[in-house]
Coordinates of N, CA, C and O in Angstrom, one line a residue:
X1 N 0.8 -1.2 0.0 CA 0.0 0.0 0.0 C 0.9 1.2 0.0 O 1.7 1.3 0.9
X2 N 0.9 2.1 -0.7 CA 1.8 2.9 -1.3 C 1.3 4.2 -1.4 O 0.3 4.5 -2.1
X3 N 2.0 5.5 -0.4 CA 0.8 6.6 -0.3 C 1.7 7.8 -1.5 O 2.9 7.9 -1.8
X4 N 0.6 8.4 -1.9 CA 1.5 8.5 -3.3 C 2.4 10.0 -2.7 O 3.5 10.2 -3.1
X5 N 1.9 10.7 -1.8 CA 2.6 11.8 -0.8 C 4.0 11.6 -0.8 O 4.8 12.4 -1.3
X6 N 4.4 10.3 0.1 CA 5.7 9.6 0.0 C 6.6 9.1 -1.0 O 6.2 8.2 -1.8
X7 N 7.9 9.7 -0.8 CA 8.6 9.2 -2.0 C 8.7 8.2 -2.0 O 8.0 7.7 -1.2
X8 N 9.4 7.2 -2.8 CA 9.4 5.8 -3.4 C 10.4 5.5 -2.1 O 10.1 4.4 -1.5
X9 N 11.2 5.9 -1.9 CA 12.5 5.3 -1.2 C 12.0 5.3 0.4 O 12.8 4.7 1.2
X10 N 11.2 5.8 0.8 CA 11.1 6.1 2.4 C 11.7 4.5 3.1 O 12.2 4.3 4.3
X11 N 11.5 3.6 2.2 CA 11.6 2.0 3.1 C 13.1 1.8 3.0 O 13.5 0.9 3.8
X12 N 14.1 2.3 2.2 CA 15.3 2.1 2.5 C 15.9 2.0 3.5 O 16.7 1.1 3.8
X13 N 15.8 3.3 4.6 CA 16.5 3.5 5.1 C 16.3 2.4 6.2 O 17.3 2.2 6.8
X14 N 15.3 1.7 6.5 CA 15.3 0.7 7.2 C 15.4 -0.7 6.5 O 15.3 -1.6 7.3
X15 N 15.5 -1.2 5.2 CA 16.6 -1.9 4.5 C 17.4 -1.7 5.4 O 17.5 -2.5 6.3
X16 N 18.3 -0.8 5.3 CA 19.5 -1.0 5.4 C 20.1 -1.0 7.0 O 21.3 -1.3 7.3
X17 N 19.2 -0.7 7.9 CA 19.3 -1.1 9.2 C 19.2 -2.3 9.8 O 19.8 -2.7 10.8
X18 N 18.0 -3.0 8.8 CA 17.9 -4.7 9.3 C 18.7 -5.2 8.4 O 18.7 -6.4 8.4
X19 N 19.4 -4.5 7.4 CA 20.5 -5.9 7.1 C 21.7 -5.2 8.2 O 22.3 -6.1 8.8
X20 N 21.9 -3.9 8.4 CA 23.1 -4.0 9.6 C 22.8 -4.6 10.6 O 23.7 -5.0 11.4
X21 N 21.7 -4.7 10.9 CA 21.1 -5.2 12.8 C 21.6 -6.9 12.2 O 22.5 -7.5 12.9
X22 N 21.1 -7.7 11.0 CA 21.2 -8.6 10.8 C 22.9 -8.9 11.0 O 23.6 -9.6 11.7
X23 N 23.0 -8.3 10.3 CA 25.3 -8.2 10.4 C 25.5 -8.4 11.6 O 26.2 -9.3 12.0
X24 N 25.0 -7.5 12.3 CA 25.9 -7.2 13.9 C 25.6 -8.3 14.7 O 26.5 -8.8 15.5
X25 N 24.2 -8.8 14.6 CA 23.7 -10.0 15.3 C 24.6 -11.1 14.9 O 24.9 -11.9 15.8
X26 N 25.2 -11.1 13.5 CA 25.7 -12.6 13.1 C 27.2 -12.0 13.6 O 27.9 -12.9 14.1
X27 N 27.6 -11.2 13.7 CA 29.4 -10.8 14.1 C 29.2 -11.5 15.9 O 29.9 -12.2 16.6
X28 N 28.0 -11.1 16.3 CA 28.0 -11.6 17.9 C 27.5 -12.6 18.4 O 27.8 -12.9 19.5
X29 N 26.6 -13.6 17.8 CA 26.5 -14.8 17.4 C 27.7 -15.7 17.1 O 28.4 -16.6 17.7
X30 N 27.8 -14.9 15.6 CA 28.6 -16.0 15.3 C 30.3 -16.4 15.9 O 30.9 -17.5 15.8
X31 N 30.6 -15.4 16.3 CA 31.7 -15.1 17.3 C 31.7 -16.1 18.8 O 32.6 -16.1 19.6
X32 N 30.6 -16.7 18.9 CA 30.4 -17.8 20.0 C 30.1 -19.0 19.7 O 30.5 -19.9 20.4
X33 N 29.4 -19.3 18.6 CA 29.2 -20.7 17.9 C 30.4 -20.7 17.4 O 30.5 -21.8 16.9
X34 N 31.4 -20.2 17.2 CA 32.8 -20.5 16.5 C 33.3 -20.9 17.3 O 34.0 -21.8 17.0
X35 N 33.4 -20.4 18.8 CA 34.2 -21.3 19.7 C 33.9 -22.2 20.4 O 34.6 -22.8 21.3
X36 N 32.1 -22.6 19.8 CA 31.6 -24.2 20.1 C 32.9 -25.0 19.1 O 33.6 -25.7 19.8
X37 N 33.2 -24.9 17.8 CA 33.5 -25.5 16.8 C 32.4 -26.0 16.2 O 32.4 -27.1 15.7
X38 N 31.3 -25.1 16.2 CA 30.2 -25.1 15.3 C 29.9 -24.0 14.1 O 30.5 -22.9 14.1
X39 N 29.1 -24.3 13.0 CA 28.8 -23.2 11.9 C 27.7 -22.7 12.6 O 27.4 -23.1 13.7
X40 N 26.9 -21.7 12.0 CA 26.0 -21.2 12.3 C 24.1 -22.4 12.1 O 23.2 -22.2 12.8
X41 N 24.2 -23.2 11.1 CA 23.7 -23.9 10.8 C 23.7 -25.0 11.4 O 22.6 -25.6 11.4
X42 N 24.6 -25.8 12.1 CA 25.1 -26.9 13.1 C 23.9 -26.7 13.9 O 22.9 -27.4 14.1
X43 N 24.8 -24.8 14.7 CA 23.9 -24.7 16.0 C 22.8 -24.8 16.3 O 22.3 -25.5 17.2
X44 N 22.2 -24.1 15.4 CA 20.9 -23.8 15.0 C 19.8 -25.8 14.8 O 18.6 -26.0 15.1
X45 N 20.7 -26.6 14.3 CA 19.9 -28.1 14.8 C 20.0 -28.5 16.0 O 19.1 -29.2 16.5
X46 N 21.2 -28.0 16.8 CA 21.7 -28.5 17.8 C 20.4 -27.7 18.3 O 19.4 -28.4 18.3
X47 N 20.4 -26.4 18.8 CA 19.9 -25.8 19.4 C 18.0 -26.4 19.7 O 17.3 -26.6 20.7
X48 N 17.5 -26.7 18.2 CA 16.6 -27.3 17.7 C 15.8 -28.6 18.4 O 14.7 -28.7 18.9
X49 N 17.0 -29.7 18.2 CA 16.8 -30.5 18.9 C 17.0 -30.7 19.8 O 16.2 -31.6 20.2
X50 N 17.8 -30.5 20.8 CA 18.1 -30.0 22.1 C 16.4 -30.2 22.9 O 15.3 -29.6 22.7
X51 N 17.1 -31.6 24.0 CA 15.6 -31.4 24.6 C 14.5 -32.1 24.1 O 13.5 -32.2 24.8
X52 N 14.5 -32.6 22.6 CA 13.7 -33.3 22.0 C 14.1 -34.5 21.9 O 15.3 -34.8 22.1
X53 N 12.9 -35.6 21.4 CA 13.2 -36.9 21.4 C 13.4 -37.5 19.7 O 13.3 -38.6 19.1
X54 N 13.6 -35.7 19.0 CA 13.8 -35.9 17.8 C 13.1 -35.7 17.0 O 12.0 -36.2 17.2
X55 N 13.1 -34.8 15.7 CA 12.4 -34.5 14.6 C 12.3 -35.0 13.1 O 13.5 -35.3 12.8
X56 N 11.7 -35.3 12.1 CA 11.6 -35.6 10.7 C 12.5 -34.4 10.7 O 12.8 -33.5 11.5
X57 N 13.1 -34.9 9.1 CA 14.1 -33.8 8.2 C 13.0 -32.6 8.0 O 13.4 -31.5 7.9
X58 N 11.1 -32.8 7.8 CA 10.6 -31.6 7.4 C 10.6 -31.4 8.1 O 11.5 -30.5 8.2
X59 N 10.1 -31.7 9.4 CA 9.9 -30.6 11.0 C 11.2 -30.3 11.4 O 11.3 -29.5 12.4
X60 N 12.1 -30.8 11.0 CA 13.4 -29.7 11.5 C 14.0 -29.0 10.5 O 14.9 -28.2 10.9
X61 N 13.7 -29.0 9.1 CA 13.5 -27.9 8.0 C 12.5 -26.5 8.7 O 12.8 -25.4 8.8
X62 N 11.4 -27.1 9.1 CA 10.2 -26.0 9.2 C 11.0 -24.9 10.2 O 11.2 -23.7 10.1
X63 N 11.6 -26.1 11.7 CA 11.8 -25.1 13.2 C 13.0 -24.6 13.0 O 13.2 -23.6 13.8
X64 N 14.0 -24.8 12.1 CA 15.5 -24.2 12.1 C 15.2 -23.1 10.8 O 14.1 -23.1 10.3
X65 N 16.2 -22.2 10.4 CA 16.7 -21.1 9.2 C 17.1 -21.7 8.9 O 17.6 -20.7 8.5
X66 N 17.5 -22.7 8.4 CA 18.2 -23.5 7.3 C 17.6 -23.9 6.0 O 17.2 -25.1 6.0
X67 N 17.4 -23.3 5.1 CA 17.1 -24.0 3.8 C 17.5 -25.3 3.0 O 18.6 -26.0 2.9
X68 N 16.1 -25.3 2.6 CA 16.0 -27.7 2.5 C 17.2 -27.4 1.8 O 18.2 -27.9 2.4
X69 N 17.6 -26.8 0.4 CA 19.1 -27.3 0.2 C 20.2 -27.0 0.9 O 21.3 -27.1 0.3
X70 N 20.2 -26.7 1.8 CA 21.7 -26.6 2.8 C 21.2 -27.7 3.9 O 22.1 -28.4 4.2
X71 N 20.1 -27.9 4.5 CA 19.9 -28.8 5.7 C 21.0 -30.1 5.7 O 21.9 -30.5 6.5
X72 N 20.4 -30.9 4.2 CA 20.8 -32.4 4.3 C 22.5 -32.1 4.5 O 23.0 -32.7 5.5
X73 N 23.4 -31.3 3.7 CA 25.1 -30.9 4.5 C 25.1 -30.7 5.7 O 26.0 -31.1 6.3
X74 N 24.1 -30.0 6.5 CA 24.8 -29.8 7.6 C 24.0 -31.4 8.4 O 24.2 -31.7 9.6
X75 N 23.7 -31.7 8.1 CA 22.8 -32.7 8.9 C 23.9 -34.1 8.5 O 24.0 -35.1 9.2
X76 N 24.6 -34.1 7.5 CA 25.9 -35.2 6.8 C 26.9 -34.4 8.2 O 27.1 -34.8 9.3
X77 N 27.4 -33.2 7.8 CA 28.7 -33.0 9.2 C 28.4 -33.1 10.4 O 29.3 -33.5 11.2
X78 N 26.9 -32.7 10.9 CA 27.0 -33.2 12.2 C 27.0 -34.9 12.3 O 27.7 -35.4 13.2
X79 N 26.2 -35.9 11.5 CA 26.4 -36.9 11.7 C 28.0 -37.5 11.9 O 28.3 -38.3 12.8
X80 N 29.0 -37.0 11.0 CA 29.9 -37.0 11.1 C 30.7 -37.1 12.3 O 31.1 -38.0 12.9
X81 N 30.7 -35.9 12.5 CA 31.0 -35.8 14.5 C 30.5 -36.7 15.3 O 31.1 -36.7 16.3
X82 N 29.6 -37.4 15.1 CA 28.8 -37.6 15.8 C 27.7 -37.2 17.4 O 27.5 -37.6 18.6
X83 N 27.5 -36.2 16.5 CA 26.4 -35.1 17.2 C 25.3 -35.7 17.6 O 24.8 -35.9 18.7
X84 N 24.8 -36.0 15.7 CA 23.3 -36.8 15.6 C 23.2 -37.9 14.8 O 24.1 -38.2 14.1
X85 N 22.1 -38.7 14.9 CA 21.8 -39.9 14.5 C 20.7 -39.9 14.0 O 19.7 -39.5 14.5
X86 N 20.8 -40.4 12.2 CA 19.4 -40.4 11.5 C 18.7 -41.7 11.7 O 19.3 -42.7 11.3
X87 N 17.7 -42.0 12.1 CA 17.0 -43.0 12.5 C 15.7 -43.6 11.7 O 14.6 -43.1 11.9
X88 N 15.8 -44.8 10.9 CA 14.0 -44.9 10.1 C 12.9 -44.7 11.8 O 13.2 -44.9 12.9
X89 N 11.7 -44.2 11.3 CA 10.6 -44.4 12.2 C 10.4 -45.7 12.6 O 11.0 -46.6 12.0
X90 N 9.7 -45.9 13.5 CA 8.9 -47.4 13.5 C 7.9 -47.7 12.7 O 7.5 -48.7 12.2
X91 N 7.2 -46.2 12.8 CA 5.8 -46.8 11.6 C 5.7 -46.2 10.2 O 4.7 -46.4 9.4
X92 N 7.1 -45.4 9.9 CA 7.3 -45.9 8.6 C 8.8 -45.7 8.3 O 9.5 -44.7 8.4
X93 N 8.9 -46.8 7.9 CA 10.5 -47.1 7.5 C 11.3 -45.7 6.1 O 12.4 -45.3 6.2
X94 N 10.2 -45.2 5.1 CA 10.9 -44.3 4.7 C 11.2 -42.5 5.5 O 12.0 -41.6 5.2
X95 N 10.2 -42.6 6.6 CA 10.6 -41.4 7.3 C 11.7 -41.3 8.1 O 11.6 -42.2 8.9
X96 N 12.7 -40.7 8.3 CA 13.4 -40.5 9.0 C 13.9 -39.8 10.4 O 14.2 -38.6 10.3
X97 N 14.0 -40.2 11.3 CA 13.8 -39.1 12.7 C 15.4 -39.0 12.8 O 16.1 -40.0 13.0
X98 N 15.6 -37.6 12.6 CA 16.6 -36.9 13.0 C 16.8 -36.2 15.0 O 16.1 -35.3 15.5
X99 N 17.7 -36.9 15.5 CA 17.8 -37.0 17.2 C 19.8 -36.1 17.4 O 20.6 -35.9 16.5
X100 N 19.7 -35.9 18.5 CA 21.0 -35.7 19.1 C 21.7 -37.6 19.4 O 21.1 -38.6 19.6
X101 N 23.0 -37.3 19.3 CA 23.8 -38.3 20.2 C 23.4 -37.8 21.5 O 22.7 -36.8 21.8
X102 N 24.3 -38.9 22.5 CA 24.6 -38.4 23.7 C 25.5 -37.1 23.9 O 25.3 -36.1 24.5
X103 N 26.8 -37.5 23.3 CA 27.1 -36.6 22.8 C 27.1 -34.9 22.0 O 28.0 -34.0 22.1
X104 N 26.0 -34.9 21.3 CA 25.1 -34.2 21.0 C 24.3 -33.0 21.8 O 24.2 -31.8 21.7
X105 N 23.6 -34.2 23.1 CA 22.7 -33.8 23.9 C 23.7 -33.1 24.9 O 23.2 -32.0 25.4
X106 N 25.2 -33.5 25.3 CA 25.8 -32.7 26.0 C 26.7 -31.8 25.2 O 27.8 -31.3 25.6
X107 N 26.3 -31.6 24.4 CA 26.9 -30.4 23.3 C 25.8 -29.1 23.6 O 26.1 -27.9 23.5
X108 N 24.7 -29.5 23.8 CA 23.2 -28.8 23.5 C 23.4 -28.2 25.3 O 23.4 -27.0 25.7
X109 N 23.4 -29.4 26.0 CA 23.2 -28.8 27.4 C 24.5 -27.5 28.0 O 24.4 -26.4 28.6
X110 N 25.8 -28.2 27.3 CA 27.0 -27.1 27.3 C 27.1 -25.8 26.8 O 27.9 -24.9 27.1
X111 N 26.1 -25.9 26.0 CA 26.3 -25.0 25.2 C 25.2 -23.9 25.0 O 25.6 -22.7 24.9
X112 N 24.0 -24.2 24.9 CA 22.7 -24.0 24.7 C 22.4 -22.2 25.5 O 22.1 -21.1 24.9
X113 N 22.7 -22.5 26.7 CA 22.2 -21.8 27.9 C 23.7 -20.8 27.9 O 23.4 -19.7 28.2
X114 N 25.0 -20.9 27.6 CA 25.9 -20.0 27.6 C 25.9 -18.7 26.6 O 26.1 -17.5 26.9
X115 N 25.2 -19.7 24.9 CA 25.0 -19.0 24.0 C 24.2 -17.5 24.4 O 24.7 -16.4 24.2
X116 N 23.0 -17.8 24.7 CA 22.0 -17.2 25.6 C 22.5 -16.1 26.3 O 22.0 -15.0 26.1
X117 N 23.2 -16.4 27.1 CA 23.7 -15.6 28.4 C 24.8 -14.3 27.6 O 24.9 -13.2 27.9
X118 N 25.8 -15.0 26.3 CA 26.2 -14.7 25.2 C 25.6 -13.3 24.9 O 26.1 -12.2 25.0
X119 N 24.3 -13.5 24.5 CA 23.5 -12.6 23.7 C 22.6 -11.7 24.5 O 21.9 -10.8 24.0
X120 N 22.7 -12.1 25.8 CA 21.3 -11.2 26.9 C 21.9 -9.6 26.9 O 21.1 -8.7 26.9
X121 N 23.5 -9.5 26.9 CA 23.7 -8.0 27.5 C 22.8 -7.0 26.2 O 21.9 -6.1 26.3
X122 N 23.7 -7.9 24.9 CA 22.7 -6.9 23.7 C 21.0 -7.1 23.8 O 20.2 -6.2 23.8
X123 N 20.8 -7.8 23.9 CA 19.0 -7.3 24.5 C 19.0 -6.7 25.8 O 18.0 -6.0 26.0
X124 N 19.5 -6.8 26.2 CA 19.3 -6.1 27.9 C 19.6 -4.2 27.6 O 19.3 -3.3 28.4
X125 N 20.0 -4.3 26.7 CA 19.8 -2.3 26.5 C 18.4 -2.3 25.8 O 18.3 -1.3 25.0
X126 N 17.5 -2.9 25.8 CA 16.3 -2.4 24.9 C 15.0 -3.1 26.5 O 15.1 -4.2 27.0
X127 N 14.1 -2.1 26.9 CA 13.5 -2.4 27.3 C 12.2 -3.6 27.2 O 11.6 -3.5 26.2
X128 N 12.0 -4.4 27.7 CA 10.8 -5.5 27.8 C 9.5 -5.1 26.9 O 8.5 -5.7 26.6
X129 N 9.8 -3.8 26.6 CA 8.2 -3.3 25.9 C 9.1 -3.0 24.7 O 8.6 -3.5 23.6
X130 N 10.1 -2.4 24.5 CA 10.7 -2.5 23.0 C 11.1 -3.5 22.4 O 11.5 -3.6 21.2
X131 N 11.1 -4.8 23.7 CA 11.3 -5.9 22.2 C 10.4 -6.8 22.3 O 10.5 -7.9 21.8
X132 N 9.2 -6.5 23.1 CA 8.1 -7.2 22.6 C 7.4 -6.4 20.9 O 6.7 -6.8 20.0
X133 N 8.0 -4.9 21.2 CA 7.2 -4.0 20.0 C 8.4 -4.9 18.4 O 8.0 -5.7 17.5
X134 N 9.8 -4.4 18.8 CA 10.2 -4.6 17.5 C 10.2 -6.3 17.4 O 10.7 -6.6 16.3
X135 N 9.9 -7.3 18.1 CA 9.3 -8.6 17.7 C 8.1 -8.0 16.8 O 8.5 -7.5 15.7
X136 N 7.0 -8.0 17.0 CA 5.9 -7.7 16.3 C 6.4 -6.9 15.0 O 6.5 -7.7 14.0
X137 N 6.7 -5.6 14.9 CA 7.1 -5.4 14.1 C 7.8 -5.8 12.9 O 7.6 -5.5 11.8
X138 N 8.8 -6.7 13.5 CA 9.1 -7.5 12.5 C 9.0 -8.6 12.0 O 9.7 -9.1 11.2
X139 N 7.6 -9.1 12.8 CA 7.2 -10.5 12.1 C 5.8 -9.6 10.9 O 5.3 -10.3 10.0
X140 N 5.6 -8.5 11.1 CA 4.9 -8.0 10.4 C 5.2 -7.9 9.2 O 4.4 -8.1 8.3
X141 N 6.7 -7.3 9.0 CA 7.5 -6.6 8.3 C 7.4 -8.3 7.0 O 6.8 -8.5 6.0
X142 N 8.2 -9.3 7.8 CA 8.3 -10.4 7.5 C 7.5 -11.3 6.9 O 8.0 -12.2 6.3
X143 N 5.8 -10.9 7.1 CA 4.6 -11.4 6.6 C 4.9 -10.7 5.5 O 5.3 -11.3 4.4
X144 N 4.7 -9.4 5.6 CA 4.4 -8.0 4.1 C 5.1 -9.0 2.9 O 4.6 -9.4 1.8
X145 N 6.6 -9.3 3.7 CA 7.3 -9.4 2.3 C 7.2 -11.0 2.0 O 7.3 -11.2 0.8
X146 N 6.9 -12.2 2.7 CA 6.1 -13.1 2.4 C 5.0 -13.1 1.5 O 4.8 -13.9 0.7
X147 N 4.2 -12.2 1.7 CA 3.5 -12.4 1.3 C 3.6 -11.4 -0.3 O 2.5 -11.5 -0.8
X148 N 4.2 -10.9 -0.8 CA 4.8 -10.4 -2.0 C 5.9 -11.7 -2.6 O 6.6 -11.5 -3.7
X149 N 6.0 -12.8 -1.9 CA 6.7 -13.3 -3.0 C 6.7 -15.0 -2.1 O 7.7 -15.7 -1.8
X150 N 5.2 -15.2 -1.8 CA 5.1 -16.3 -1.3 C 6.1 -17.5 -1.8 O 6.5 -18.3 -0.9
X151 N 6.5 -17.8 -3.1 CA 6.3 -18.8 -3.8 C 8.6 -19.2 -3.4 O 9.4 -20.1 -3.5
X152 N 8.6 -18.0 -3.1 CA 10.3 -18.4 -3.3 C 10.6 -18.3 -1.7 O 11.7 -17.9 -1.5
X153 N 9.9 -18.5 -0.4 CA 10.4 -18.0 0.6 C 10.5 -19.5 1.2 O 9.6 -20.1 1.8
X154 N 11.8 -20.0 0.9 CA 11.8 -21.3 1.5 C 12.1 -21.5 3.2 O 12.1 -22.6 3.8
X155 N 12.2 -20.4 3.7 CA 12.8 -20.5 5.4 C 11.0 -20.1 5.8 O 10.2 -19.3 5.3
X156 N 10.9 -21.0 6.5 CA 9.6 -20.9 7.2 C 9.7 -20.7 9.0 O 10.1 -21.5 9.8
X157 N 9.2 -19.6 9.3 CA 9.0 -19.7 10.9 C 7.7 -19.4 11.6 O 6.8 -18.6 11.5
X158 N 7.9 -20.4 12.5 CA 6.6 -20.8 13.5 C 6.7 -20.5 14.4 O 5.9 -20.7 15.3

């Protein structure tokens, strides 16, 4: 919805703050999953399944950022480590349940809750009502543009 008053560009300038907010977030993030010896994608299943008795490849497609063509690599390197374990179902042999090792599970428990604590100072300068506001806001933000290009938005969040 487009008010013809305003110039065309008014939405840039906040472009270009949620890709810096996005930057700054991944420089401080990612600066602590690197000293798990995790990628950002690792964590993010770890994180995932953590606590769980395990998910299909779709429902841990749907709950993580990870796009279906990058999942099945990072889901091959963590198997690798042995993080996690792909498992047939019981009640059907072609589904697959994706779980933590033991290993895994004390990767999640070590790690999980530090990450966290990692990231609380930078939320802790924004008041409890400003980031309940800019949550909303930007799942709004997030809908808008979902919904202008339903068809290519493979990262789904619930």
């Amino acid at each position: 919805m487009e008010d013809d008053t305003m110039p065309r560009t008014t939405f840039l300038p906040v472009v270009r703050e949620l890709a810096r907010c996005y930057q700054a977030f991944e420089r401080l993030s990612g600066r602590h999953i690197r000293q798990l010896g995790l990628t950002a994608g690792q964590f993010d299943v770890i994180a995932t399944l953590g606590g769980t008795d395990g998910m299909s490849c779709r429902e841990l497609g749907d709950a993580t950022l990870i796009t279906k063509g990058t999942l099945t690599g990072v889901l091959d390197r963590l198997a690798e480590r042995g993080l996690i374990e792909r498992c047939a179902c019981s009640g059907d042999r072609r589904s697959i349940t994706v779980r933590l090792t033991p290993a895994g599970q004390a990767l999640f428990d070590n790690s999980f809750d530090a990450h966290l604590a990692h990231l609380k100072p930078a939320f802790d300068q924004l008041a409890p009502d400003e980031l309940a506001e800019t949550g909303a806001l930007l799942a709004r933000l997030r809908e808008a543009l979902e919904s202008e290009a339903p068809d290519c938005c493979e990262i789904q969040n619930n």
